[in-house]
mmCIF file of N, CA and C in Angstrom:
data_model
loop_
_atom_site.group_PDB
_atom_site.id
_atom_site.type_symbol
_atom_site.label_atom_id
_atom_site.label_comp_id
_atom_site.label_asym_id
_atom_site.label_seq_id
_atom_site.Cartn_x
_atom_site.Cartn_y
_atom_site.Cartn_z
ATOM 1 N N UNK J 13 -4.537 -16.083 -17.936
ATOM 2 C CA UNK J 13 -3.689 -14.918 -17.822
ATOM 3 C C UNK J 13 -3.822 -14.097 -19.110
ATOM 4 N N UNK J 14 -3.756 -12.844 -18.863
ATOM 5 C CA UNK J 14 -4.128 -11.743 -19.956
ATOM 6 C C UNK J 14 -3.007 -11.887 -20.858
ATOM 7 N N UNK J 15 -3.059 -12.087 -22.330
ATOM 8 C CA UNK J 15 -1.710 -11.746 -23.593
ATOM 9 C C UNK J 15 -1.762 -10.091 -23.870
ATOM 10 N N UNK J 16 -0.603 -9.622 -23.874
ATOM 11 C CA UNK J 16 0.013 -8.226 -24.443
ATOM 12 C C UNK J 16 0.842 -8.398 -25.389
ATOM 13 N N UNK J 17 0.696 -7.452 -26.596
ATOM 14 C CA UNK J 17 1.637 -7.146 -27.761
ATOM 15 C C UNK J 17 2.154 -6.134 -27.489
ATOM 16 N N UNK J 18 3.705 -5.770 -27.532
ATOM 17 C CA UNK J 18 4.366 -4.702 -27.557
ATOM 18 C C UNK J 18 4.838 -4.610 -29.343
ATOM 19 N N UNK J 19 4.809 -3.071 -29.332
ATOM 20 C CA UNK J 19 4.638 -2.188 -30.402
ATOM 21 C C UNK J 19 5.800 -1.394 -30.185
ATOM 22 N N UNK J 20 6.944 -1.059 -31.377
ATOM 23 C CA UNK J 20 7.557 0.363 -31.036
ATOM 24 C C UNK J 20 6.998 1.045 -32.074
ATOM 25 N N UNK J 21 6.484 2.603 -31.834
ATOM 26 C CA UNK J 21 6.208 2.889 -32.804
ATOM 27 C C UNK J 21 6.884 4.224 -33.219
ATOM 28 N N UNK J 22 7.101 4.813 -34.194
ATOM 29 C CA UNK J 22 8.438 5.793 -34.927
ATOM 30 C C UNK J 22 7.059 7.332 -35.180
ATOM 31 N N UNK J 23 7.725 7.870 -35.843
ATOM 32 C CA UNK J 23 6.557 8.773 -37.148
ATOM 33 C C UNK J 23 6.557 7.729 -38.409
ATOM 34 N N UNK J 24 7.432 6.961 -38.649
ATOM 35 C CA UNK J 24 7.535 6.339 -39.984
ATOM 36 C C UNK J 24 6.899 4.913 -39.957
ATOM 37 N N UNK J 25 6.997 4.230 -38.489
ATOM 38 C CA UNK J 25 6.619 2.705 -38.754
ATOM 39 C C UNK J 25 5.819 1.980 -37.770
ATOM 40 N N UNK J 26 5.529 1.120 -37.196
ATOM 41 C CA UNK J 26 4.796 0.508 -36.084
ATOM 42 C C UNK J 26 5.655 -0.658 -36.004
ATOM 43 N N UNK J 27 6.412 -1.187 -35.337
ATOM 44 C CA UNK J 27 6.819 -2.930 -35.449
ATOM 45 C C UNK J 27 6.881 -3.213 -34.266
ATOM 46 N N UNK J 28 5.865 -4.791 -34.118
ATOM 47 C CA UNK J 28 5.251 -5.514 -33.306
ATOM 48 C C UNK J 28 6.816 -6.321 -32.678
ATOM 49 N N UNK J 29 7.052 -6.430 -31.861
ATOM 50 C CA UNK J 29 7.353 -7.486 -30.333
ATOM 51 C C UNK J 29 7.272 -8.910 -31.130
ATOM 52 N N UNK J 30 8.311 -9.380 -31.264
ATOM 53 C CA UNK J 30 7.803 -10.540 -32.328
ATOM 54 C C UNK J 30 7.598 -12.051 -30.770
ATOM 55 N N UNK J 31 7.582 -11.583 -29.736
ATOM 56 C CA UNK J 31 6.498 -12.699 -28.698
ATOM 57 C C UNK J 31 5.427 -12.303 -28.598
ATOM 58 N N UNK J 32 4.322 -12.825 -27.866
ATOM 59 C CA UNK J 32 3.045 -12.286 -26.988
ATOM 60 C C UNK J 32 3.095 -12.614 -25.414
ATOM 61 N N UNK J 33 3.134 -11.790 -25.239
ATOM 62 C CA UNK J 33 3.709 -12.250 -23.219
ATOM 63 C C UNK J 33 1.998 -12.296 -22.650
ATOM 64 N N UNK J 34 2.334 -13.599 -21.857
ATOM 65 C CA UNK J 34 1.464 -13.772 -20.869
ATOM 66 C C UNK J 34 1.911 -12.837 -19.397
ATOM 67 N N UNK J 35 1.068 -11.784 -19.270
ATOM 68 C CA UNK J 35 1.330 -10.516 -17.971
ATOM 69 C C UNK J 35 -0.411 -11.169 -17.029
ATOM 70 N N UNK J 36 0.192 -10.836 -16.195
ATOM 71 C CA UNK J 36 -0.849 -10.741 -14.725
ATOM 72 C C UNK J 36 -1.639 -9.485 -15.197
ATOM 73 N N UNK J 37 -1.335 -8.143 -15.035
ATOM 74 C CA UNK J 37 -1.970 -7.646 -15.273
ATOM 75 C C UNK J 37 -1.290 -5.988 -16.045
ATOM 76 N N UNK J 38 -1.914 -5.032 -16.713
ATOM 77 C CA UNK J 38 -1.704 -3.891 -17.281
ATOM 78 C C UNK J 38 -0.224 -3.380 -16.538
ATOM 79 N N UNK J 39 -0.141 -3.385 -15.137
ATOM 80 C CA UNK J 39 1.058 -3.133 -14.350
ATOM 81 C C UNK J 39 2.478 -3.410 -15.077
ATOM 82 N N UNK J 40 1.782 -5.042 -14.889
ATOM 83 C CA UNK J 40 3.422 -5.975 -15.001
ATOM 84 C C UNK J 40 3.487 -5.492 -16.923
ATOM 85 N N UNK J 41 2.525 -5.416 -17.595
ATOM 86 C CA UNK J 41 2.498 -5.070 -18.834
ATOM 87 C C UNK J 41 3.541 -3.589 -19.279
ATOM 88 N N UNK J 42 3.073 -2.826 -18.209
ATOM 89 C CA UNK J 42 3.758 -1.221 -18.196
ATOM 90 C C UNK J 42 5.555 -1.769 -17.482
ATOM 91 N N UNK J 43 5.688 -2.736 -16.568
ATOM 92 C CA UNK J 43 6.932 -2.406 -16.334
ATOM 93 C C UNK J 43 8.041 -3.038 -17.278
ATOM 94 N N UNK J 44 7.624 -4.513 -18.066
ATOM 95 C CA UNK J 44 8.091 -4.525 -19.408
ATOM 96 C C UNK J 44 8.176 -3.985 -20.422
ATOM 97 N N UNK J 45 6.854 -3.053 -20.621
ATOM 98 C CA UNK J 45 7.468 -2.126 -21.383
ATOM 99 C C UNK J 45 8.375 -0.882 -21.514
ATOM 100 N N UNK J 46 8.567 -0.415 -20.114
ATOM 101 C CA UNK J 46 9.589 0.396 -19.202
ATOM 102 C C UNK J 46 11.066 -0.151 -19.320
ATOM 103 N N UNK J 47 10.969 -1.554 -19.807
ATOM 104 C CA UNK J 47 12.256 -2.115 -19.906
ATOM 105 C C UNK J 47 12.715 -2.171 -21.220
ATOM 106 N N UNK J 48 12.093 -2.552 -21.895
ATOM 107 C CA UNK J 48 11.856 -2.331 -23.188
ATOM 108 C C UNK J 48 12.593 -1.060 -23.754
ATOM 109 N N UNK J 49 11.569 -0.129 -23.797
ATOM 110 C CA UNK J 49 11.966 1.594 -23.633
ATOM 111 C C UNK J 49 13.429 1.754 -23.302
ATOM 112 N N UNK J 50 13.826 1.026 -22.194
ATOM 113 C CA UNK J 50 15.226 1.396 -21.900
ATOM 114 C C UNK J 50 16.364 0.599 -22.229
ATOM 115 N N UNK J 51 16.192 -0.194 -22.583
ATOM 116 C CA UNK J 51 16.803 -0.979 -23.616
ATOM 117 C C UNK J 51 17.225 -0.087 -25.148
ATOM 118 N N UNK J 52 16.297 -0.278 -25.704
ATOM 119 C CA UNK J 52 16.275 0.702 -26.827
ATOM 120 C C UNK J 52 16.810 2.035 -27.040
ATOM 121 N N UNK J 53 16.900 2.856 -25.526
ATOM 122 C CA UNK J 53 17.402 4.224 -25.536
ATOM 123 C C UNK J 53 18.941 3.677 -25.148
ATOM 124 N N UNK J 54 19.119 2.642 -24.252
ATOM 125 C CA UNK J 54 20.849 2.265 -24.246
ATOM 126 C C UNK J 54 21.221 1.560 -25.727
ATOM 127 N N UNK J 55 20.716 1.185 -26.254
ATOM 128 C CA UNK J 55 20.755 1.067 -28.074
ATOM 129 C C UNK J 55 21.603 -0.496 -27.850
ATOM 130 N N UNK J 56 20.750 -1.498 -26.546
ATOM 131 C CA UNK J 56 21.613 -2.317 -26.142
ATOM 132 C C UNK J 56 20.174 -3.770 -26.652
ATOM 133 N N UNK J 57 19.416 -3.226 -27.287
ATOM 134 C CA UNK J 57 18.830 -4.382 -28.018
ATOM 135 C C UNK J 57 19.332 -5.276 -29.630
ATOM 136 N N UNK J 58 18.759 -6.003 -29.649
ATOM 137 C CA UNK J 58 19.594 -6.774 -30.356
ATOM 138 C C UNK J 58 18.354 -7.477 -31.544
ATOM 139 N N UNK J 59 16.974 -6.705 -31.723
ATOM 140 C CA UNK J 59 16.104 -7.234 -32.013
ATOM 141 C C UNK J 59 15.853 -6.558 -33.150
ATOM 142 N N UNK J 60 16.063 -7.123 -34.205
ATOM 143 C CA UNK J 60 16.283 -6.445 -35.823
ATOM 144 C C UNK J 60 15.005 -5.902 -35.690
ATOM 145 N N UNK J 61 15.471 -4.745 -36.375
ATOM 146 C CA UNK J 61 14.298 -3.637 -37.033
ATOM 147 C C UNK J 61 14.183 -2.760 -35.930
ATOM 148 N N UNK J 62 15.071 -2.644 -35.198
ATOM 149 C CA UNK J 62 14.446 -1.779 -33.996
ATOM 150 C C UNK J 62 15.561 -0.709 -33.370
ATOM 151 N N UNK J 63 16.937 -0.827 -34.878
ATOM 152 C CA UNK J 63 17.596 0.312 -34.583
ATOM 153 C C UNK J 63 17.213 1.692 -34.536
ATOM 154 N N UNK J 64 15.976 2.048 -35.389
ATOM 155 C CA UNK J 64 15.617 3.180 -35.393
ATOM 156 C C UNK J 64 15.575 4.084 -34.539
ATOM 157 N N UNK J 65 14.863 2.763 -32.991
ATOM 158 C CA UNK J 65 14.750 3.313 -31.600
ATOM 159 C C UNK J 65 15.814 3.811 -31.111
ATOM 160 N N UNK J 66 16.727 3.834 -31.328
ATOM 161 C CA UNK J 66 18.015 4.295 -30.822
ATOM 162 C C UNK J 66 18.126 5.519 -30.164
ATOM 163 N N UNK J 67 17.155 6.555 -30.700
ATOM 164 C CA UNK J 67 16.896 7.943 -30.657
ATOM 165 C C UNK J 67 15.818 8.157 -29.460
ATOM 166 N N UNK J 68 15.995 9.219 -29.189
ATOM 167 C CA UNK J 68 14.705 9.279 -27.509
ATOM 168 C C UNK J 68 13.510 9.445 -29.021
ATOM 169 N N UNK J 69 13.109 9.030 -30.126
ATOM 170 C CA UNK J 69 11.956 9.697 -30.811
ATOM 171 C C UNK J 69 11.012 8.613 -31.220
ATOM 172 N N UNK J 70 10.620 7.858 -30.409
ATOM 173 C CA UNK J 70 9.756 6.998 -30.344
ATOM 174 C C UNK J 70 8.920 6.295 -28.765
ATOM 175 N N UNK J 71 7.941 5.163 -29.366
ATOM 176 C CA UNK J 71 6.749 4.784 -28.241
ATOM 177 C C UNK J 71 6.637 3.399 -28.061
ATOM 178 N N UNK J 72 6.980 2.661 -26.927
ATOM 179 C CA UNK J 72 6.414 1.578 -26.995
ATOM 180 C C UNK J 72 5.277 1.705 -26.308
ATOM 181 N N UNK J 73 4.152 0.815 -26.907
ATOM 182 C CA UNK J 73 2.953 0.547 -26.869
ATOM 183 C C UNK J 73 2.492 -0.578 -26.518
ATOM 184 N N UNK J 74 1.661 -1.316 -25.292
ATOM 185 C CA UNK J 74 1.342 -2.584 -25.160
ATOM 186 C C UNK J 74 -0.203 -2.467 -25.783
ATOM 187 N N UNK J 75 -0.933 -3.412 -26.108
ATOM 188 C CA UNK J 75 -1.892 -3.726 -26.494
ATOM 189 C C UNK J 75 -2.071 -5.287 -25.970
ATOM 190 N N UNK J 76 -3.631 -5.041 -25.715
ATOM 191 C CA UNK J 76 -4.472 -6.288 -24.921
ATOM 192 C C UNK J 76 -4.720 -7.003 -25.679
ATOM 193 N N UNK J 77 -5.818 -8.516 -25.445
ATOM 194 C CA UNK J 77 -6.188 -9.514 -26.574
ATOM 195 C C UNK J 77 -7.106 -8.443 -27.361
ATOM 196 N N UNK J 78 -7.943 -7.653 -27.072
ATOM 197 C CA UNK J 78 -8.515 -7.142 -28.313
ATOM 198 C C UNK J 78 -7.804 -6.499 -29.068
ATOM 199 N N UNK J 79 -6.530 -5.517 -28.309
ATOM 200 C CA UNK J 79 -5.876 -4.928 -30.223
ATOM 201 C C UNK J 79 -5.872 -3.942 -29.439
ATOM 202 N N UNK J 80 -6.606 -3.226 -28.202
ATOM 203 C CA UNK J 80 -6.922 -2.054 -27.925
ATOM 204 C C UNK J 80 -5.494 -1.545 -27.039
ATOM 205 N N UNK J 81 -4.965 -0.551 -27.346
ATOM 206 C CA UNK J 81 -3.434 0.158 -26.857
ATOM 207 C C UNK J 81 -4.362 0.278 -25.407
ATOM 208 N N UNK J 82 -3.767 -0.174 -24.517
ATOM 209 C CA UNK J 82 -3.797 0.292 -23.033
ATOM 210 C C UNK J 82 -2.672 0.903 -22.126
ATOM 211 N N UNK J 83 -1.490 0.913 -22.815
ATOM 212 C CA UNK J 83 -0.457 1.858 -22.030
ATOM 213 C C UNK J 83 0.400 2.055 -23.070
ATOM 214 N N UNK J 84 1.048 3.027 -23.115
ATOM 215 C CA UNK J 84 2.526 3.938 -24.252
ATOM 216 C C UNK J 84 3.269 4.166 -23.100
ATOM 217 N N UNK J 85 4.731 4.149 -23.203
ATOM 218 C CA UNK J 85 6.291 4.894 -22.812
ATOM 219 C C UNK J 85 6.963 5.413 -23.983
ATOM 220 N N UNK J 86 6.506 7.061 -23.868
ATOM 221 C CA UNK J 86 7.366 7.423 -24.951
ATOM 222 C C UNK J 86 8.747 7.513 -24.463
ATOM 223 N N UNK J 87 9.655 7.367 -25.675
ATOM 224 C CA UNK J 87 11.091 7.148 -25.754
ATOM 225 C C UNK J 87 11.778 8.509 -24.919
ATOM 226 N N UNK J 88 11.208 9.762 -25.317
ATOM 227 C CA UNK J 88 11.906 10.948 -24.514
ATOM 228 C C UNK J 88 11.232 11.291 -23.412
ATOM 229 N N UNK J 89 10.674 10.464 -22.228
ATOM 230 C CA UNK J 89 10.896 10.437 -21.217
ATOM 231 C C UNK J 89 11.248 9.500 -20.703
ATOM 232 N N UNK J 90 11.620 8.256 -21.351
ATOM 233 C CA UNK J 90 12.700 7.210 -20.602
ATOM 234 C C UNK J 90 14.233 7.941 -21.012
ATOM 235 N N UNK J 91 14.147 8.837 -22.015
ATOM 236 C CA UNK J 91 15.645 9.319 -22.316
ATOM 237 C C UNK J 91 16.172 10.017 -21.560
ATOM 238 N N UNK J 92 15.093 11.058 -20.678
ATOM 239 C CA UNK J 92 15.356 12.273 -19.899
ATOM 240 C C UNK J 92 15.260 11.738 -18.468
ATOM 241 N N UNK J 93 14.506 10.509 -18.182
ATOM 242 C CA UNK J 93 14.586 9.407 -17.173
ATOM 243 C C UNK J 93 15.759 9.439 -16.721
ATOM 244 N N UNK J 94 16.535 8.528 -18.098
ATOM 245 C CA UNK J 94 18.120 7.940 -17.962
ATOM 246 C C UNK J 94 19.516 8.627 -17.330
ATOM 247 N N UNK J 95 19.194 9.768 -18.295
ATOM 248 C CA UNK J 95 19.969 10.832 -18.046
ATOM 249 C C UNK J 95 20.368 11.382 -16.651
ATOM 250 N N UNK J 96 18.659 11.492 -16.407
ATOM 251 C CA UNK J 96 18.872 11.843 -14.870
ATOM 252 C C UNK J 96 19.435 11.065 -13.833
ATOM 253 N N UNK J 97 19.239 9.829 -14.109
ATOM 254 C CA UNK J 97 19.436 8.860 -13.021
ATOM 255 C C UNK J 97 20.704 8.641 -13.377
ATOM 256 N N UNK J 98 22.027 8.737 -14.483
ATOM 257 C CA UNK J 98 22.983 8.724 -14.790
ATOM 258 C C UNK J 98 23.688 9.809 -14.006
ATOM 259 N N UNK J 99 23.488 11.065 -13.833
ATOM 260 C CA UNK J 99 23.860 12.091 -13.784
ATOM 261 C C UNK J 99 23.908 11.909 -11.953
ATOM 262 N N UNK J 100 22.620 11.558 -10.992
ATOM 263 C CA UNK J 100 22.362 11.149 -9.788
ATOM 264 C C UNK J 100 23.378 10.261 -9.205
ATOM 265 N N UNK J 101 23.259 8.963 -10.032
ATOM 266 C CA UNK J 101 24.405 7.975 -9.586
ATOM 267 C C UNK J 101 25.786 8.487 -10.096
ATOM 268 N N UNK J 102 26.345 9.465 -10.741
ATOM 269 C CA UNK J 102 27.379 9.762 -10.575
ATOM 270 C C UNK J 102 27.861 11.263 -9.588
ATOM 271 N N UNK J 103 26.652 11.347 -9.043
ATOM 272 C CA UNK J 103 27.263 12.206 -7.844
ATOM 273 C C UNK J 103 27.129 11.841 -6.465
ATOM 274 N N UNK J 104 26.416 10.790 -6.062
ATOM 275 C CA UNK J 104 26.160 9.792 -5.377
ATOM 276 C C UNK J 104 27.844 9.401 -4.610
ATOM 277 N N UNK J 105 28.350 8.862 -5.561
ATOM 278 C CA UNK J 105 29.620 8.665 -4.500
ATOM 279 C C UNK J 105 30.441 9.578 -4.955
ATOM 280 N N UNK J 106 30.904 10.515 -5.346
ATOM 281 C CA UNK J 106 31.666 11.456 -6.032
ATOM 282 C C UNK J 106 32.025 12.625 -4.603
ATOM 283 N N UNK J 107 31.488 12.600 -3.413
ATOM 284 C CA UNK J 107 31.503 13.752 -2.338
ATOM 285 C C UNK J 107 32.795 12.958 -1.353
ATOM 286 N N UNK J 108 33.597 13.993 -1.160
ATOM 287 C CA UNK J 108 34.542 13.288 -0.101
ATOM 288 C C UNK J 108 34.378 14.199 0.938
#
């Protein structure tokens, strides 16, 4: 099974995913990091060094066994994601 490193990366810093996940494939790689991403924009991680993310102004990045970046989620479109789908589910049941 393929290893991926997740990366958040800032303008100021790069810090590595301190696991290496065994993923099936680039997919399952992108939807952890989709989780990831949104984690970080609900500012509901708990993984030192990674308050910075707090802000829609950053990238997580997976990388393969060679090192080589094969997928990014930047932070301000999981932010503008959120929003939306916040904004959706609260009009969702809101109609009488």
């Amino acid at each position: 099974m393929p290893h991926y490193d997740l990366y958040v990366r800032t303008q100021s810093r790069r810090t590595k995913y301190p696991r290496r996940l065994n993923l099936p494939s680039v997919e399952a790689a992108h939807e952890v990091a989709l989780r990831l991403a949104r984690i970080l924009v609900e500012g509901r991680s708990s993984w030192e060094g990674v308050a910075f993310a707090a802000c829609d102004d950053f990238t997580v990045e997976a990388a393969d066994e060679a090192g080589q970046i094969v997928l990014t989620v930047p932070g301000r479109w999981m932010w503008a994601h959120l929003v939306q789908t916040q904004v959706s589910s609260s009009h969702d049941g809101s109609r009488t």
